[in-house]
Short mmCIF file of C-alpha atoms and ligand atoms in Angstrom, two decimals:
data_model
loop_
_atom_site.label_atom_id
_atom_site.label_comp_id
_atom_site.label_asym_id
_atom_site.label_seq_id
_atom_site.Cartn_x
_atom_site.Cartn_y
_atom_site.Cartn_z
CA MET A 1 -1.51 23.75 6.19
CA ASP A 2 0.51 25.43 3.49
CA ILE A 3 -1.08 25.11 0.05
CA GLU A 4 2.21 25.87 -1.75
CA GLU A 5 3.88 23.04 0.08
CA TRP A 6 1.16 20.64 -1.08
CA GLU A 7 1.61 21.81 -4.67
CA GLN A 8 5.30 20.96 -4.46
CA ARG A 9 4.61 17.63 -2.84
CA HIS A 10 2.27 16.79 -5.73
CA ALA A 11 5.01 17.55 -8.27
CA GLU A 12 7.61 15.53 -6.41
CA ALA A 13 5.21 12.60 -5.95
CA PHE A 14 4.35 12.58 -9.64
CA TYR A 15 7.98 12.24 -10.65
CA ASN A 16 8.63 9.61 -7.99
CA ALA A 17 5.74 7.50 -9.26
CA LYS A 18 6.86 7.95 -12.85
CA GLU A 19 10.24 6.54 -11.88
CA ALA A 20 8.76 3.60 -10.01
CA LEU A 21 6.10 2.43 -12.52
CA PRO A 22 8.56 0.62 -14.86
CA TYR A 23 9.42 -1.76 -11.99
CA LEU A 24 6.00 -3.41 -12.29
CA ASP A 25 5.69 -6.61 -14.30
CA GLY A 26 1.96 -6.27 -14.84
CA MET A 27 -1.54 -6.00 -13.44
CA PHE A 28 -4.65 -8.14 -13.68
CA VAL A 29 -7.96 -6.25 -14.01
CA ALA A 30 -11.45 -7.82 -13.97
CA TYR A 31 -14.51 -7.99 -14.40
CA ASN A 32 -16.79 -5.20 -15.58
CA SER A 33 -16.52 -3.24 -18.74
CA ASN A 34 -19.35 -1.73 -20.72
CA ILE A 35 -20.03 1.10 -23.12
CA ASP A 36 -20.95 4.39 -21.45
CA ALA A 37 -23.41 6.53 -23.44
CA ILE A 38 -22.76 9.94 -21.93
CA ARG A 39 -25.16 12.86 -21.97
CA HIS A 40 -24.34 16.21 -20.37
CA LEU A 41 -27.70 17.55 -19.24
CA THR A 42 -28.75 21.15 -19.74
CA GLU A 43 -31.55 22.99 -17.92
CA GLU A 44 -33.61 22.66 -21.12
CA ASP A 45 -33.10 18.88 -21.14
CA LEU A 46 -34.35 18.78 -17.58
CA SER A 47 -37.53 20.74 -18.21
CA LYS A 48 -38.18 18.59 -21.26
CA LEU A 49 -37.76 15.38 -19.26
CA VAL A 50 -39.92 16.61 -16.38
CA GLY A 51 -42.50 17.81 -18.94
CA PHE A 52 -43.15 14.22 -20.06
CA PHE A 53 -44.80 13.41 -16.73
CA ASP A 54 -47.39 14.63 -14.31
CA GLU A 55 -45.42 16.49 -11.63
CA SER A 56 -47.33 14.95 -8.72
CA ASP A 57 -46.51 11.49 -10.10
CA ILE A 58 -42.86 12.49 -10.12
CA GLN A 59 -43.10 13.62 -6.50
CA ASP A 60 -44.70 10.34 -5.43
CA ARG A 61 -42.01 8.38 -7.23
CA VAL A 62 -39.27 10.48 -5.65
CA ALA A 63 -40.76 9.63 -2.24
CA ALA A 64 -40.90 5.93 -3.17
CA TYR A 65 -37.15 5.98 -4.01
CA PRO A 66 -37.04 3.33 -6.74
CA ARG A 67 -34.01 1.02 -6.53
CA GLU A 68 -34.50 -0.24 -10.07
CA ILE A 69 -35.49 1.53 -13.29
CA ALA A 70 -38.57 -0.36 -14.46
CA GLU A 71 -40.11 2.60 -16.32
CA PRO A 72 -39.15 6.15 -17.35
CA LEU A 73 -40.79 7.69 -14.27
CA ASP A 74 -38.32 5.79 -12.04
CA PHE A 75 -35.49 7.29 -14.06
CA VAL A 76 -36.72 10.89 -13.71
CA ALA A 77 -37.29 10.38 -9.97
CA ARG A 78 -33.76 9.02 -9.37
CA LEU A 79 -32.27 11.76 -11.55
CA LEU A 80 -33.95 14.48 -9.49
CA ILE A 81 -32.81 12.85 -6.23
CA SER A 82 -29.22 12.62 -7.49
CA MET A 83 -29.24 16.23 -8.73
CA ARG A 84 -30.82 17.64 -5.58
CA GLU A 85 -28.06 16.15 -3.43
CA GLY A 86 -25.28 16.35 -6.03
CA LYS A 87 -24.64 12.70 -5.21
CA ALA A 88 -23.56 10.06 -7.69
CA ALA A 89 -25.80 7.02 -7.97
CA GLU A 90 -26.03 3.92 -10.14
CA VAL A 91 -29.41 2.26 -10.61
CA PRO A 92 -29.94 -1.01 -12.50
CA ALA A 93 -32.36 -1.55 -15.39
CA TYR A 94 -33.17 -5.17 -16.22
CA THR A 95 -34.92 -4.59 -19.54
CA ALA A 96 -33.93 -2.60 -22.63
CA ASP A 97 -37.09 -0.41 -22.41
CA ILE A 98 -35.42 2.55 -20.73
CA HIS A 99 -32.54 2.35 -23.20
CA GLU A 100 -34.98 2.69 -26.08
CA TRP A 101 -36.89 5.46 -24.31
CA LEU A 102 -33.72 7.46 -23.62
CA LYS A 103 -32.51 7.02 -27.20
CA GLU A 104 -35.80 8.38 -28.45
CA HIS A 105 -36.44 11.13 -25.89
CA LEU A 106 -32.95 12.36 -25.00
CA GLY A 107 -30.04 10.87 -26.95
CA PHE A 108 -26.37 10.88 -25.92
CA ASP A 109 -23.40 13.14 -26.73
CA TYR A 110 -20.70 10.50 -27.07
CA ALA A 111 -19.86 6.92 -26.12
CA ARG A 112 -16.70 5.70 -24.45
CA MET A 113 -15.19 2.90 -22.39
CA GLY A 114 -17.15 2.37 -19.19
CA GLY A 115 -17.19 0.01 -16.26
CA GLN A 116 -14.57 0.15 -13.56
CA ALA A 117 -12.43 -2.66 -14.99
CA GLY A 118 -12.65 -1.22 -18.52
CA ILE A 119 -11.68 2.26 -17.33
CA ILE A 120 -8.88 0.97 -15.10
CA SER A 121 -7.43 -1.27 -17.84
CA ASN A 122 -7.29 1.61 -20.29
CA LEU A 123 -5.75 3.93 -17.72
CA LEU A 124 -3.03 1.43 -16.80
CA GLY A 125 -2.43 0.72 -20.47
CA ARG A 126 -1.97 4.42 -21.16
CA LEU A 127 0.31 4.88 -18.17
CA GLY A 128 2.63 2.53 -20.04
CA LEU A 129 2.63 -0.54 -17.77
CA LYS A 130 4.47 -3.49 -19.31
CA LYS A 131 1.36 -5.65 -19.27
CA VAL A 132 -2.29 -5.22 -18.32
CA VAL A 133 -4.31 -8.42 -18.41
CA ALA A 134 -7.98 -7.49 -18.62
CA TYR A 135 -10.70 -10.05 -18.14
CA VAL A 136 -14.32 -9.32 -19.03
CA PRO A 137 -16.65 -12.35 -19.01
CA TRP A 138 -18.95 -10.69 -21.58
CA LEU A 139 -16.36 -9.26 -23.99
CA SER A 140 -18.26 -8.58 -27.22
CA GLU A 141 -16.66 -7.53 -30.50
CA GLU A 142 -18.03 -4.01 -30.10
CA GLN A 143 -16.84 -3.81 -26.48
CA ALA A 144 -13.35 -4.93 -27.48
CA GLU A 145 -13.04 -1.86 -29.72
CA TYR A 146 -13.21 0.40 -26.67
CA PHE A 147 -9.88 -0.84 -25.29
CA THR A 148 -7.01 1.50 -26.13
CA ALA A 149 -4.63 0.30 -28.78
CA THR A 150 -1.53 0.78 -26.66
CA GLY A 151 -0.44 -2.81 -27.32
CA ASN A 152 0.08 -3.66 -23.64
CA ILE A 153 -3.55 -4.64 -22.87
CA LEU A 154 -4.17 -8.36 -23.28
CA HIS A 155 -7.18 -10.58 -22.68
CA PRO A 156 -7.26 -14.36 -22.11
CA LYS A 157 -8.68 -16.43 -24.94
CA VAL A 158 -9.23 -20.18 -25.04
CA GLU A 159 -7.91 -21.81 -28.22
CA ASN A 160 -7.88 -25.60 -28.60
CA GLY A 161 -8.21 -25.96 -24.84
CA LYS A 162 -5.24 -23.68 -24.17
CA VAL A 163 -5.45 -20.21 -22.67
CA LEU A 164 -3.50 -17.57 -24.57
CA LEU A 165 -3.19 -13.84 -23.95
CA LYS A 166 -4.33 -11.82 -26.95
CA PRO A 167 -5.21 -8.20 -27.73
CA PRO A 168 -8.94 -7.69 -26.84
CA GLY A 169 -9.77 -7.33 -30.55
CA GLU A 170 -8.69 -10.97 -31.01
CA ALA A 171 -10.16 -12.31 -27.79
CA PHE A 172 -13.85 -11.37 -27.88
CA LYS A 173 -16.71 -13.89 -27.74
CA PRO A 174 -18.52 -13.90 -31.06
CA GLY A 175 -22.26 -13.39 -31.12
CA ILE A 176 -22.83 -11.79 -27.75
CA GLY A 177 -24.46 -8.42 -27.14
CA SER A 178 -22.99 -5.31 -25.54
CA LYS A 179 -23.83 -3.77 -22.20
CA VAL A 180 -24.58 -0.08 -22.65
CA ASN A 181 -24.99 2.17 -19.59
CA TRP A 182 -26.43 5.67 -19.67
CA ILE A 183 -24.44 8.34 -17.87
CA LEU A 184 -26.38 11.52 -17.15
CA GLU A 185 -23.83 14.17 -16.19
CA TYR A 186 -25.05 17.41 -14.60
CA SER A 187 -23.27 20.58 -13.50
CA LYS A 188 -23.09 22.59 -10.34
CA ASP A 189 -25.52 25.56 -10.13
CA MET A 190 -28.05 24.21 -12.62
CA ASN A 191 -31.55 25.34 -11.67
CA VAL A 192 -34.15 22.62 -11.53
CA THR A 193 -37.89 23.16 -11.13
CA CYS A 194 -40.39 20.43 -10.51
CA ALA A 195 -43.90 20.67 -9.03
CA GLY A 196 -43.38 24.26 -7.85
CA ASN A 197 -40.08 23.46 -6.10
CA THR A 198 -36.83 24.86 -7.38
CA PHE A 199 -33.37 23.83 -6.31
CA LYS A 200 -29.80 24.55 -7.37
CA VAL A 201 -27.55 21.57 -8.05
CA PRO A 202 -24.81 21.66 -5.36
CA ARG A 203 -21.99 20.02 -7.39
CA ASP A 204 -21.03 18.36 -10.66
CA ASN A 205 -21.92 14.69 -10.61
CA ARG A 206 -23.90 12.04 -12.46
CA LEU A 207 -26.59 9.39 -12.41
CA ILE A 208 -25.85 6.05 -14.06
CA ILE A 209 -28.50 3.77 -15.48
CA SER A 210 -26.76 0.43 -15.46
CA SER A 211 -28.11 -2.06 -17.97
CA ARG A 212 -28.32 -5.60 -16.63
CA PRO A 213 -29.13 -7.87 -19.56
CA LYS A 214 -30.18 -11.41 -18.66
CA TRP A 215 -26.97 -12.98 -19.96
CA LEU A 216 -24.77 -10.94 -17.63
CA ARG A 217 -22.83 -13.28 -15.32
CA LEU A 218 -20.09 -12.24 -12.94
CA ASP A 219 -17.87 -15.27 -13.28
CA MET A 220 -14.77 -16.66 -14.95
CA ASP A 221 -14.69 -19.24 -17.75
CA LYS A 222 -13.71 -22.59 -16.28
CA GLN A 223 -10.70 -23.08 -18.54
CA ILE A 224 -9.37 -19.62 -17.81
CA TYR A 225 -9.77 -20.27 -14.09
CA GLU A 226 -7.92 -23.56 -14.41
CA GLN A 227 -5.06 -22.01 -16.37
CA LEU A 228 -4.93 -18.76 -14.46
CA ASP A 229 -1.15 -19.03 -14.25
CA THR A 230 -1.00 -17.97 -17.93
CA LEU A 231 -1.59 -14.38 -16.90
CA LEU A 232 1.53 -14.25 -14.75
CA PRO A 233 3.71 -12.41 -13.98
CA VAL A 234 1.47 -9.77 -12.38
CA ASP A 235 2.12 -7.78 -9.22
CA GLY A 236 -1.45 -6.95 -8.36
CA ALA A 237 -5.09 -7.37 -9.25
CA MET A 238 -7.85 -4.79 -9.35
CA LEU A 239 -11.27 -6.39 -9.15
CA SER A 240 -14.68 -4.80 -9.56
CA GLY A 241 -18.15 -5.40 -10.93
CA TYR A 242 -19.46 -7.59 -8.12
CA GLN A 243 -22.53 -5.29 -7.98
CA MET A 244 -23.75 -7.21 -11.02
CA ILE A 245 -24.43 -10.31 -8.89
CA LYS A 246 -28.16 -11.00 -8.53
CA GLU A 247 -29.94 -12.72 -5.62
CA GLU A 248 -31.43 -15.39 -7.85
CA TYR A 249 -31.05 -16.56 -11.43
CA GLU A 250 -33.54 -18.28 -13.70
CA ASP A 251 -31.45 -21.47 -13.76
CA GLY A 252 -31.84 -21.86 -10.00
CA SER A 253 -28.39 -20.59 -9.06
CA THR A 254 -28.15 -17.85 -6.44
CA TYR A 255 -25.76 -15.10 -5.40
CA LYS A 256 -24.10 -17.63 -3.10
CA ASP A 257 -22.74 -19.53 -6.09
CA TYR A 258 -21.30 -16.38 -7.64
CA VAL A 259 -19.83 -15.19 -4.36
CA GLU A 260 -18.18 -18.57 -3.82
CA ASN A 261 -16.65 -18.59 -7.30
CA SER A 262 -15.44 -15.02 -6.93
CA VAL A 263 -13.63 -15.95 -3.73
CA LYS A 264 -12.07 -18.98 -5.43
CA VAL A 265 -10.57 -16.73 -8.12
CA ILE A 266 -9.09 -14.44 -5.47
CA GLU A 267 -7.63 -17.34 -3.52
CA LYS A 268 -6.19 -18.88 -6.66
CA LEU A 269 -4.55 -15.59 -7.66
CA LYS A 270 -2.96 -15.36 -4.23
CA SER A 271 -1.76 -18.94 -4.33
CA LEU A 272 -0.10 -18.35 -7.72
CA ASN A 273 1.80 -15.36 -6.37
CA PRO A 274 1.76 -14.95 -2.57
CA GLU A 275 3.23 -11.44 -2.97
CA LEU A 276 0.31 -10.33 -5.14
CA ARG A 277 -1.92 -7.64 -3.65
CA ILE A 278 -5.59 -7.37 -4.45
CA HIS A 279 -7.69 -4.23 -4.57
CA VAL A 280 -11.47 -4.14 -4.86
CA GLU A 281 -13.09 -0.98 -6.22
CA LEU A 282 -16.54 -0.52 -4.81
CA THR A 283 -19.43 1.26 -6.44
CA SER A 284 -23.04 2.01 -5.71
CA ILE A 285 -24.86 -1.27 -4.89
CA GLN A 286 -28.62 -0.82 -4.56
CA ASN A 287 -29.42 -4.29 -3.23
CA ARG A 288 -28.53 -4.38 0.47
CA LEU A 289 -28.25 -8.16 0.68
CA ILE A 290 -25.78 -8.20 -2.21
CA ARG A 291 -23.91 -5.20 -0.81
CA LYS A 292 -23.47 -6.99 2.49
CA ALA A 293 -22.46 -10.27 0.85
CA ILE A 294 -19.84 -8.51 -1.30
CA LEU A 295 -18.35 -6.80 1.74
CA THR A 296 -18.48 -9.60 4.28
CA GLU A 297 -17.88 -12.58 2.03
CA ILE A 298 -15.75 -11.39 -0.91
CA VAL A 299 -13.84 -8.40 0.45
CA ALA A 300 -13.43 -9.33 4.12
CA ARG A 301 -10.37 -11.49 4.85
CA HIS A 302 -9.69 -12.12 1.15
CA VAL A 303 -8.46 -8.83 -0.32
CA HIS A 304 -5.87 -6.29 0.81
CA SER A 305 -7.19 -2.99 -0.34
CA LEU A 306 -10.55 -1.27 -0.84
CA GLY A 307 -11.31 1.94 -2.77
CA LEU A 308 -14.53 3.89 -2.44
CA ASP A 309 -16.16 7.32 -2.35
CA THR A 310 -17.93 8.93 0.59
CA VAL A 311 -21.45 7.76 -0.31
CA GLU A 312 -20.12 4.24 -0.61
CA VAL A 313 -18.48 4.51 2.83
CA ALA A 314 -21.87 5.44 4.29
CA ASN A 315 -23.66 2.65 2.41
CA ALA A 316 -21.08 0.07 3.45
CA LEU A 317 -21.25 1.11 7.11
CA ASN A 318 -25.01 0.91 6.96
CA VAL A 319 -25.17 -2.76 5.97
CA LEU A 320 -22.38 -3.62 8.41
CA GLY A 321 -24.57 -2.45 11.30
CA HIS A 322 -23.07 1.01 11.93
CA GLU A 323 -26.19 3.03 11.17
CA GLU A 324 -25.34 6.04 13.29
CA LEU A 325 -21.87 6.45 11.83
CA SER A 326 -23.32 5.91 8.37
CA TYR A 327 -25.83 8.76 8.85
CA SER A 328 -23.21 11.14 10.12
CA VAL A 329 -21.03 10.43 7.06
CA ILE A 330 -24.00 11.23 4.82
CA ARG A 331 -25.16 14.25 6.81
CA LYS A 332 -21.70 15.73 6.39
CA GLY A 333 -21.70 19.25 7.86
CA GLU A 334 -18.83 20.23 10.07
CA ASN A 335 -18.17 16.75 11.38
CA GLY A 336 -18.26 15.11 7.95
CA ILE A 337 -14.56 14.47 7.66
CA MET A 338 -14.34 13.17 11.24
CA SER A 339 -17.12 10.66 10.58
CA LEU A 340 -15.57 9.72 7.29
CA TYR A 341 -12.26 9.01 8.98
CA GLN A 342 -13.91 6.96 11.71
CA GLY A 343 -15.98 5.18 9.08
CA ALA A 344 -12.90 4.27 7.04
CA VAL A 345 -11.18 2.96 10.17
CA GLN A 346 -14.28 0.93 11.00
CA LEU A 347 -14.29 -0.60 7.50
CA MET A 348 -10.66 -1.55 7.81
CA LYS A 349 -11.31 -3.31 11.11
CA ASP A 350 -14.57 -5.00 10.15
CA LEU A 351 -13.26 -6.20 6.81
CA ASP A 352 -9.76 -7.03 7.98
CA LEU A 353 -8.00 -4.99 5.29
CA GLU A 354 -4.48 -3.67 4.86
CA ARG A 355 -5.58 -0.45 3.25
CA VAL A 356 -8.77 1.60 2.77
CA HIS A 357 -8.60 4.49 0.31
CA VAL A 358 -11.51 6.96 0.46
CA HIS A 359 -11.68 9.70 -2.17
CA SER A 360 -13.76 12.77 -1.67
CA LEU A 361 -13.99 16.05 -3.56
CA GLY A 362 -10.96 17.98 -2.31
CA PHE A 363 -9.23 15.40 -0.13
CA TYR A 364 -8.38 11.71 0.15
CA ILE A 365 -8.04 9.58 3.26
CA CYS A 366 -6.07 6.35 3.31
CA ILE A 367 -6.13 4.14 6.40
CA LEU A 368 -3.26 1.67 6.68
CA ALA A 369 -2.94 -1.39 8.86
CA LYS A 370 0.19 -1.60 10.99
CA GLY A 371 2.96 -3.48 9.24
CA HIS A 372 2.16 -2.12 5.78
CA PRO A 373 5.29 -2.27 3.65
CA LEU A 374 5.96 1.40 2.81
CA THR A 375 6.73 4.54 4.78
CA LEU A 376 3.93 7.06 5.19
CA LYS A 377 5.80 9.40 2.84
CA GLU A 378 5.77 6.71 0.15
CA HIS A 379 2.07 6.06 0.65
CA ARG A 380 1.46 9.79 0.53
CA ASP A 381 3.31 9.97 -2.79
CA SER A 382 1.00 7.30 -4.22
CA LEU A 383 -2.08 9.27 -3.19
CA LEU A 384 -0.68 12.56 -4.52
CA PHE A 385 0.14 10.87 -7.82
CA SER A 386 -3.50 9.77 -8.09
CA SER A 387 -4.65 13.32 -7.34
CA VAL A 388 -2.63 14.55 -10.34
CA LEU A 389 -4.19 11.85 -12.52
CA ALA A 390 -7.71 12.77 -11.32
CA ALA A 391 -7.04 16.42 -12.14
CA ALA A 392 -5.78 15.54 -15.63
CA GLN A 393 -8.82 13.35 -16.21
CA ALA A 394 -11.29 16.02 -15.00
CA LEU A 395 -9.51 18.64 -17.10
CA ASN A 396 -9.32 16.76 -20.39
CA GLY A 397 -11.93 14.03 -20.03
CA ASN A 398 -9.25 11.35 -20.34
CA ILE A 399 -5.53 10.68 -20.02
CA GLU A 400 -3.72 9.75 -23.21
CA ASN A 401 -0.36 8.91 -21.63
CA LEU A 402 1.87 9.61 -18.66
CA ALA A 403 3.34 12.73 -20.28
CA GLU A 404 -0.12 14.23 -20.79
CA ALA A 405 -1.10 13.37 -17.23
CA GLU A 406 1.43 15.98 -16.18
CA ALA A 407 -1.18 18.59 -17.16
CA GLY A 408 -2.84 17.69 -13.86
CA LEU A 409 0.03 19.38 -12.02
CA GLU A 410 -1.24 22.76 -13.27
CA VAL A 411 -4.59 22.27 -11.51
CA PRO A 412 -4.59 23.93 -8.07
CA VAL A 413 -4.98 22.03 -4.82
CA SER A 414 -8.51 22.50 -3.49
CA SER A 415 -8.69 25.22 -0.85
CA ILE A 416 -11.99 23.75 0.38
CA GLY A 417 -10.32 20.36 0.74
CA LEU A 418 -7.55 22.01 2.71
CA GLU A 419 -10.12 23.66 4.99
CA ASP A 420 -11.77 20.29 5.61
CA LEU A 421 -8.41 18.88 6.60
CA GLU A 422 -7.76 21.79 8.93
CA ASN A 423 -11.05 21.02 10.69
CA PHE A 424 -9.90 17.48 11.03
CA GLN A 425 -6.57 18.60 12.45
CA LEU A 426 -8.34 20.07 15.47
CA TYR A 427 -10.09 16.76 16.07
CA CYS A 428 -6.92 14.80 15.58
CA THR A 429 -4.63 16.86 17.75
CA GLY A 430 -7.37 17.36 20.36
CA ARG A 431 -7.59 13.60 20.79
CA LYS A 432 -3.82 13.25 20.61
CA LEU A 433 -4.11 11.02 17.55
CA CYS A 434 -1.24 12.98 16.05
CA THR A 435 0.90 16.04 16.70
CA PRO A 436 0.34 19.26 14.73
CA ASP A 437 3.71 18.66 13.04
CA GLU A 438 2.77 15.20 11.81
CA PHE A 439 -0.52 16.51 10.55
CA GLU A 440 1.26 19.14 8.46
CA TYR A 441 2.78 16.23 6.56
CA GLY A 442 -0.57 14.47 6.28
CA TYR A 443 0.49 11.62 8.59
CA VAL A 444 -1.38 10.04 11.46
CA TYR A 445 0.56 7.40 13.43
CA GLY A 446 -2.02 5.50 15.45
CA SER A 447 -1.60 2.67 17.92
CA GLU A 448 -3.72 0.29 15.88
CA HIS A 449 -3.41 1.80 12.41
CA ASP A 450 -1.74 4.64 10.52
CA ALA A 451 -3.37 7.06 8.10
CA ILE A 452 -2.59 9.55 5.37
CA LEU A 453 -4.72 12.59 4.61
CA ILE A 454 -4.00 14.74 1.58
CA PRO A 455 -5.75 17.71 0.01
CA SER A 456 -6.37 16.93 -3.68
CA LYS A 457 -6.45 18.92 -6.88
CA VAL A 458 -9.92 19.86 -8.09
CA VAL A 459 -10.85 21.14 -11.54
CA GLU A 460 -13.32 24.01 -11.40
CA ARG A 461 -15.30 22.97 -14.48
CA PRO A 462 -14.67 19.24 -15.10
CA LYS A 463 -15.21 17.78 -18.60
CA ALA A 464 -16.97 14.82 -16.96
CA THR A 465 -16.95 13.16 -13.55
CA VAL A 466 -17.62 9.53 -14.48
CA GLY A 467 -14.59 7.33 -13.97
CA ILE A 468 -12.53 9.78 -11.91
CA GLY A 469 -12.94 7.61 -8.82
CA ASP A 470 -11.55 4.61 -10.70
CA THR A 471 -8.62 6.70 -11.90
CA ILE A 472 -7.84 7.79 -8.33
CA SER A 473 -7.96 4.29 -6.88
CA ALA A 474 -6.05 2.68 -9.72
CA GLY A 475 -3.40 5.41 -9.82
CA ALA A 476 -2.70 5.21 -6.10
CA PHE A 477 -2.75 1.40 -6.00
CA VAL A 478 -0.30 0.89 -8.88
CA ALA A 479 1.98 3.66 -7.65
CA MET A 480 2.08 1.90 -4.27
CA LEU A 481 2.84 -1.50 -5.82
CA ALA A 482 5.47 0.02 -8.07
CA LYS A 483 7.20 1.61 -5.08
CA ILE A 484 7.22 -1.72 -3.25
CA LYS A 485 8.86 -3.34 -6.29
CA GLN A 486 11.36 -0.53 -6.66
CA LYS A 487 12.37 -0.87 -3.01
CA HIS A 488 12.74 -4.64 -3.31
CA SER A 489 15.03 -4.15 -6.26
CA GLY A 490 17.26 -2.06 -4.00
CA LYS A 491 17.07 1.10 -6.17
P1 8BR B 501 -16.59 8.07 -7.85
O1 8BR B 501 -16.56 7.98 -9.33
O2 8BR B 501 -16.11 6.82 -7.18
O3 8BR B 501 -17.82 8.62 -7.25
O4 8BR B 501 -15.45 9.15 -7.51
C1 8BR B 501 -15.50 10.41 -8.00
C2 8BR B 501 -14.30 11.17 -7.46
O5 8BR B 501 -13.90 12.08 -8.46
C3 8BR B 501 -14.60 12.03 -6.24
O6 8BR B 501 -14.36 11.34 -5.06
C4 8BR B 501 -13.64 13.20 -6.40
O7 8BR B 501 -12.47 12.94 -5.66
C5 8BR B 501 -13.29 13.19 -7.87
N1 8BR B 501 -13.74 14.39 -8.58
C6 8BR B 501 -14.99 14.83 -8.91
BR1 8BR B 501 -16.57 13.96 -8.57
N2 8BR B 501 -15.00 16.00 -9.54
C7 8BR B 501 -13.71 16.35 -9.64
C8 8BR B 501 -13.05 17.49 -10.17
N3 8BR B 501 -13.74 18.48 -10.71
N4 8BR B 501 -11.69 17.54 -10.11
C9 8BR B 501 -10.98 16.54 -9.55
N5 8BR B 501 -11.56 15.44 -8.99
C10 8BR B 501 -12.90 15.34 -9.03
C1 GLC B 502 -19.70 1.75 -12.98
C2 GLC B 502 -20.72 1.96 -14.09
C3 GLC B 502 -20.06 2.39 -15.38
C4 GLC B 502 -19.11 3.54 -15.15
C5 GLC B 502 -18.20 3.28 -13.98
C6 GLC B 502 -17.42 4.51 -13.64
O1 GLC B 502 -18.88 0.66 -13.29
O2 GLC B 502 -21.46 0.79 -14.29
O3 GLC B 502 -21.04 2.74 -16.32
O4 GLC B 502 -18.35 3.75 -16.30
O5 GLC B 502 -18.92 2.90 -12.83
O6 GLC B 502 -16.80 4.39 -12.42
#
């Protein structure tokens, strides 16, 4: 594969997407937004944190693999696990204790918009879409301030029984608290020592402590649900935050109620505009029962598109009964990309999707069901556009507008990503899944599905990694929808 060629394709794709975006009427984005308190950890921070505990206690807790942060020791254990593997993770905390402890013992560098829906809304707003309707069931006054003031982001608000679209600053619910997550970012090559063991962090990544206050409910206000047509016209919806659903609630309701209501919203959106496409952005979901319910009951059969990273592919496969494939995705090594591809195909089949977009460091894979409405070149353009956005975001920490996103074009295509793809080429051509020529373009024409594989741009020293996955998925999804609209308009 020729790296220069991929650089040019990125540039061309960026301008194509830029031309297509104005054809969109709008997007709907729900449900999760929160405030991210971000701390970039140094080696000194690490030794300080480890120093608060007995090292053998830390080791025992690491072995126990806590799936919830009930006390500070759980936090240090999950942080060390995440850093050792260089793997992102998100672990819930149901009380404010760890928040207080972190404030006192560590502190944060800065706060910004967090939560997939919050991040995606701001990105789409800044890309200049005509209208972005954001919906956050727990929109507090403080949270509302984190939406960008681009003027195109609106939020439903009930006034005298009528639903109106208003800027978030005029649509918040008075008197409710804010959800603050802690983001612990760490860098590649940091040295970590604990209980006589030393390891080097293999890549930049982060651990998220996700606060889950009691009042958090993943649902939609009844009146907004009933008057959902007020948010039209929109061409697509990006939904996320389902990981917040709990097995049981104090009022006797269970996850089943929340799953059922979530599906009703999706079905209603589709009935209001049968052309509307729905994307779900997955994240780390610790509870296996909830993870399975989200995949098999909300995503399967109801939505068109799914976005996720490699760890999430493995975790999804695991609860869907594909343990072996799941382990080989996690184990990576030489066959990593092969397993990832097979895993993505499996998800598309099991969940009956039109599109599965997997982003990894250095390359993206998108599996497409037969009959999808664009050519593979057009789908490839959407992915390449998102790679430019990811690069701009990693470079500058955020994207102010479409013009600034162009800075991403200066970031080189990952040579490691390209190598991974070349490994995959041998597998692909060996099994006659595609010809070497097709692969050069990044296309796989299968009998049951098609696929696109692109090398992506990677920033050597990223400002932060949190939210890049959301940027990739949202960028590619809107670019795809915009291209569909542009084609329909005959231009
Ligand atoms: P999640 O947030 O869903 O885990 O996705 C993170 C994504 O960010 C990765 O899949 C990778 O593609 C991208 N990414 C990371 Br991490 N570091 C990056 C970097 N330095 N430059 C560009 N993309 C990056
Ligand atoms: C999850 C986290 C949130 C973070 C986001 C980034 O939604 O809860 O804190 O900002 O992921 O993708």
